[in-house]
Coordinates of C-alpha atoms and ligand atoms in Angstrom, one line a residue:
M1 CA -25.2 -9.3 51.4
R2 CA -21.5 -10.4 50.9
S3 CA -19.2 -9.3 53.7
R4 CA -16.4 -6.9 52.6
L5 CA -12.8 -7.3 53.7
V6 CA -9.9 -4.9 53.6
A7 CA -6.7 -6.8 54.2
G8 CA -3.3 -5.2 54.7
N9 CA -0.2 -7.0 53.5
W10 CA 2.8 -5.5 55.3
K11 CA 5.2 -7.7 53.2
M12 CA 8.7 -7.7 54.7
H13 CA 8.4 -4.3 56.3
G14 CA 8.2 -3.1 59.9
S15 CA 10.0 -3.0 63.2
L16 CA 8.7 -3.2 66.8
A17 CA 8.8 0.6 67.0
A18 CA 7.2 1.3 63.6
N19 CA 4.6 -1.4 64.1
R20 CA 3.6 0.1 67.5
R21 CA 3.0 3.5 65.9
L22 CA 1.0 2.0 63.0
L23 CA -1.1 -0.3 65.2
E24 CA -2.0 2.5 67.6
A25 CA -3.1 4.7 64.7
L26 CA -5.1 1.9 63.2
K27 CA -6.8 1.2 66.5
A28 CA -7.7 4.9 66.9
G29 CA -9.0 5.2 63.4
L30 CA -10.8 1.9 62.7
H31 CA -14.0 1.0 64.4
A32 CA -16.4 -1.9 63.9
S33 CA -18.6 -1.3 60.8
A34 CA -21.4 -3.5 59.8
G35 CA -20.5 -5.7 56.8
V36 CA -16.8 -4.7 56.7
Q37 CA -13.9 -6.6 58.2
Y38 CA -10.3 -5.4 58.5
T39 CA -7.2 -7.5 58.9
V40 CA -3.5 -7.0 58.8
C41 CA -1.1 -9.8 57.5
V42 CA 2.2 -9.2 59.1
P43 CA 5.7 -10.8 59.2
Y44 CA 5.9 -13.9 61.4
P45 CA 8.2 -12.4 64.1
Y46 CA 5.6 -9.6 64.8
L47 CA 2.6 -11.9 65.4
A48 CA 3.0 -11.8 69.2
Q49 CA 3.2 -8.0 69.1
V50 CA 0.2 -7.7 66.9
E51 CA -1.8 -10.2 68.9
A52 CA -1.2 -8.2 72.1
A53 CA -1.8 -4.8 70.4
L54 CA -5.0 -5.8 68.7
A55 CA -6.7 -7.9 71.4
G56 CA -10.2 -6.5 71.8
A57 CA -9.9 -4.2 68.8
S58 CA -12.1 -4.5 65.7
I59 CA -9.1 -5.5 63.5
A60 CA -8.1 -9.1 62.8
W61 CA -4.6 -10.3 61.9
G62 CA -2.9 -13.0 60.0
A63 CA 0.2 -14.0 58.2
Q64 CA 1.5 -13.9 54.6
N65 CA 2.3 -17.5 54.1
L66 CA 2.3 -20.9 55.7
S67 CA 3.6 -24.4 55.1
E68 CA 1.5 -27.0 53.3
H69 CA 2.7 -29.4 56.0
A70 CA 1.1 -29.7 59.5
Q71 CA 4.5 -30.4 61.2
G72 CA 7.8 -32.1 60.8
A73 CA 11.3 -31.7 59.5
Y74 CA 10.8 -28.6 57.4
T75 CA 13.4 -26.2 58.5
G76 CA 12.4 -22.5 58.3
E77 CA 8.7 -23.3 57.7
V78 CA 5.7 -22.2 59.8
S79 CA 2.6 -24.3 60.2
G80 CA -1.0 -23.2 60.2
A81 CA -1.4 -24.4 63.8
M82 CA 1.5 -22.1 64.9
L83 CA -0.3 -19.2 63.3
R84 CA -3.5 -20.1 65.2
D85 CA -1.4 -20.1 68.4
F86 CA -0.9 -16.4 67.8
G87 CA -4.6 -15.7 67.2
C88 CA -4.3 -15.4 63.4
R89 CA -7.6 -15.4 61.5
H90 CA -6.4 -15.0 58.0
V91 CA -3.4 -16.1 55.9
L92 CA -2.4 -15.1 52.4
V93 CA -1.9 -18.1 50.1
G94 CA -0.3 -17.9 46.7
H95 CA 0.6 -14.3 46.7
S96 CA 2.3 -13.5 43.3
E97 CA 5.6 -12.7 45.1
R98 CA 5.6 -16.2 46.5
R99 CA 4.7 -17.7 43.2
A100 CA 7.3 -15.6 41.2
L101 CA 10.2 -15.4 43.7
Y102 CA 9.9 -18.7 45.6
G103 CA 8.6 -21.0 42.9
E104 CA 5.2 -21.7 44.5
T105 CA 3.3 -23.8 42.0
D106 CA -0.5 -24.1 41.7
K107 CA -0.2 -27.5 43.3
R108 CA 1.8 -26.2 46.3
V109 CA -0.6 -23.2 46.7
A110 CA -3.5 -25.7 46.7
G111 CA -1.7 -27.6 49.5
K112 CA -1.2 -24.5 51.5
F113 CA -4.9 -23.5 51.0
Q114 CA -5.9 -26.9 52.4
A115 CA -3.4 -26.7 55.3
A116 CA -4.7 -23.2 56.2
Q117 CA -8.3 -24.5 56.4
G118 CA -7.2 -27.6 58.3
A119 CA -5.7 -25.3 60.9
G120 CA -8.9 -23.2 61.2
L121 CA -7.5 -20.3 59.3
I122 CA -9.3 -18.3 56.5
P123 CA -7.1 -18.5 53.4
I124 CA -7.0 -15.4 51.2
L125 CA -6.2 -17.1 47.9
C126 CA -4.3 -14.7 45.6
V127 CA -4.7 -15.2 41.8
G128 CA -3.7 -13.0 38.9
E129 CA -1.9 -12.7 35.6
T130 CA 1.3 -11.0 34.6
L131 CA 1.4 -8.1 32.1
Q132 CA 2.7 -10.5 29.4
E133 CA -0.2 -12.8 30.0
R134 CA -2.8 -10.0 29.9
D135 CA -1.3 -8.7 26.7
S136 CA -1.4 -12.2 25.2
G137 CA -5.1 -12.4 26.0
V138 CA -4.8 -15.3 28.4
T139 CA -5.9 -13.6 31.7
E140 CA -8.9 -15.9 32.1
I141 CA -6.9 -19.0 31.3
V142 CA -4.3 -18.2 33.9
V143 CA -6.7 -17.1 36.6
G144 CA -9.0 -20.1 35.8
R145 CA -6.0 -22.5 36.1
Q146 CA -5.0 -21.0 39.5
L147 CA -8.5 -21.3 40.7
A148 CA -9.0 -24.8 39.4
A149 CA -6.0 -26.1 41.3
V150 CA -7.7 -25.2 44.6
L151 CA -11.2 -26.3 43.4
D152 CA -9.9 -29.6 42.3
S153 CA -8.0 -30.4 45.5
S154 CA -10.4 -28.9 48.1
G155 CA -13.7 -28.9 46.4
V156 CA -15.9 -25.9 45.8
G157 CA -17.5 -26.1 49.3
A158 CA -14.1 -25.1 50.8
L159 CA -14.6 -21.6 49.4
V160 CA -17.3 -21.0 52.1
N161 CA -14.5 -20.3 54.5
A162 CA -12.1 -18.5 52.1
V163 CA -11.6 -15.2 50.4
I164 CA -10.2 -14.8 46.8
A165 CA -7.9 -11.9 46.0
Y166 CA -7.6 -11.0 42.3
E167 CA -4.3 -9.3 42.0
P168 CA -3.0 -8.5 38.5
V169 CA 0.8 -8.9 38.9
W170 CA 1.3 -5.8 36.8
A171 CA -0.6 -3.7 39.3
I172 CA 1.2 -4.8 42.5
G173 CA 3.5 -2.2 43.9
T174 CA 3.7 -0.4 40.5
G175 CA 1.3 2.4 41.1
R176 CA -0.6 1.2 38.0
T177 CA -4.1 0.2 39.2
A178 CA -6.4 -1.9 37.1
T179 CA -9.3 0.2 36.0
P180 CA -12.5 -0.6 37.9
Q181 CA -13.9 -2.1 34.6
Q182 CA -10.8 -4.3 34.1
A183 CA -10.9 -5.6 37.7
Q184 CA -14.7 -6.1 37.6
A185 CA -14.4 -8.2 34.5
V186 CA -12.0 -10.6 36.1
H187 CA -14.0 -10.7 39.4
A188 CA -17.1 -11.5 37.5
F189 CA -15.2 -14.3 35.6
I190 CA -14.0 -15.8 39.0
R191 CA -17.5 -15.6 40.4
G192 CA -18.8 -17.3 37.2
V193 CA -16.3 -20.1 37.4
V194 CA -17.3 -20.8 41.0
G195 CA -21.0 -20.3 40.2
R196 CA -20.9 -23.1 37.6
Q197 CA -20.2 -25.5 40.5
D198 CA -22.3 -23.8 43.2
A199 CA -24.3 -20.7 42.4
K200 CA -25.4 -19.9 45.9
L201 CA -21.9 -20.2 47.3
A202 CA -20.5 -18.0 44.4
A203 CA -23.1 -15.3 45.2
G204 CA -21.8 -15.1 48.8
L205 CA -18.1 -15.4 48.0
S206 CA -15.9 -12.4 48.9
I207 CA -13.6 -11.5 46.1
V208 CA -11.2 -8.6 46.9
Y209 CA -9.0 -6.7 44.5
G210 CA -5.3 -6.0 45.0
G211 CA -2.9 -3.8 43.1
S212 CA -1.9 -0.3 44.0
V213 CA -5.1 0.5 45.9
K214 CA -5.0 3.8 47.7
G215 CA -7.4 6.1 49.6
A216 CA -7.9 8.0 46.4
N217 CA -8.9 5.1 44.1
A218 CA -10.5 2.7 46.6
K219 CA -14.1 3.8 46.3
E220 CA -14.4 3.6 42.5
L221 CA -13.1 0.0 42.7
F222 CA -15.2 -1.0 45.6
T223 CA -18.4 0.3 44.0
M224 CA -18.1 -2.4 41.3
S225 CA -20.7 -5.1 41.8
D226 CA -18.2 -8.0 42.1
I227 CA -15.5 -6.3 44.1
D228 CA -15.9 -6.9 47.8
G229 CA -12.9 -5.0 49.3
G230 CA -9.2 -4.9 48.8
L231 CA -5.8 -6.5 49.5
I232 CA -3.5 -3.6 50.2
G233 CA 0.3 -3.6 50.1
G234 CA 2.1 -0.3 50.2
A235 CA -0.8 1.8 51.4
A236 CA -1.3 -0.6 54.4
L237 CA 1.9 0.8 55.9
V238 CA 0.5 4.3 56.0
A239 CA -2.2 4.6 58.7
E240 CA -4.2 7.4 57.1
E241 CA -4.2 5.6 53.7
F242 CA -5.3 2.3 55.1
I243 CA -8.0 4.0 57.2
A244 CA -9.2 5.9 54.1
I245 CA -9.4 2.6 52.1
C246 CA -11.3 0.9 55.0
A247 CA -13.7 3.9 55.1
A248 CA -14.3 3.6 51.4
A249 CA -15.2 -0.1 51.8
G250 CA -17.8 1.0 54.4
Q251 CA -19.4 3.6 52.2
V252 CA -20.4 1.4 49.2
Ligands
PEP1 C1 0.0 -6.7 47.6 O1 1.1 -6.8 48.1 O2 -0.8 -7.7 47.6 C2 -0.4 -5.5 46.9 C3 -1.5 -5.4 46.3 O3 0.6 -4.5 46.9 P1 0.3 -2.9 46.5 O4 -1.0 -2.5 47.1 O5 1.5 -2.2 47.0 O6 0.2 -2.9 45.0

């Protein structure tokens, strides 16, 4: 059985005080559940706080970005090894906000994916199309291209230690969730692309959905056969919502 993952993306939100309240509530509400993992991807400055708060809890943590370089004169950047120093297990790679707002190309995202694995992190590779691309009928071309950049540079075997997040850009932070059928179709496409190179690996690959997932719609998404959990933005900042989404992942 594929393991399921619910990952929170706090984006650029939080403060020491707000994080403390959220982490306490998550620790009280989330308990180890067979086959489901939870993680929170937090802003860099709070990694030490999260590491201390979640030590011994059944919630992992990670970051939202990393440098494609291991070290050097890259002012303002953070390496994978630095994230490991703070106990990170996961790191988001190629989130659509990084691609759209910070010009991250497929090639750079592929470099970051490689750097993450080189540092012993599990990359959560984000792929997804814009509304214009969906309306033009090129969703599979776009997602296939984003995936190919990583497959070409790291090889299909690298996906053994990775998670793919399908996040249609038009569903992120908009309140407009993809229907379970729309999401399932793209998840099946992704699994098919990987499966053409390695069927066994594809069958075990965790592919999570992101885009306005909430407690109220999580279960219908997670019951789809190729959806293995969620990448959660806004709802990850509300303890009851995140806990409800995690519970939904445990019920399917
Ligand atoms: C995200 O940030 O990856 C995301 C899916 O955000 P939201 O859940 O707010 O749409």
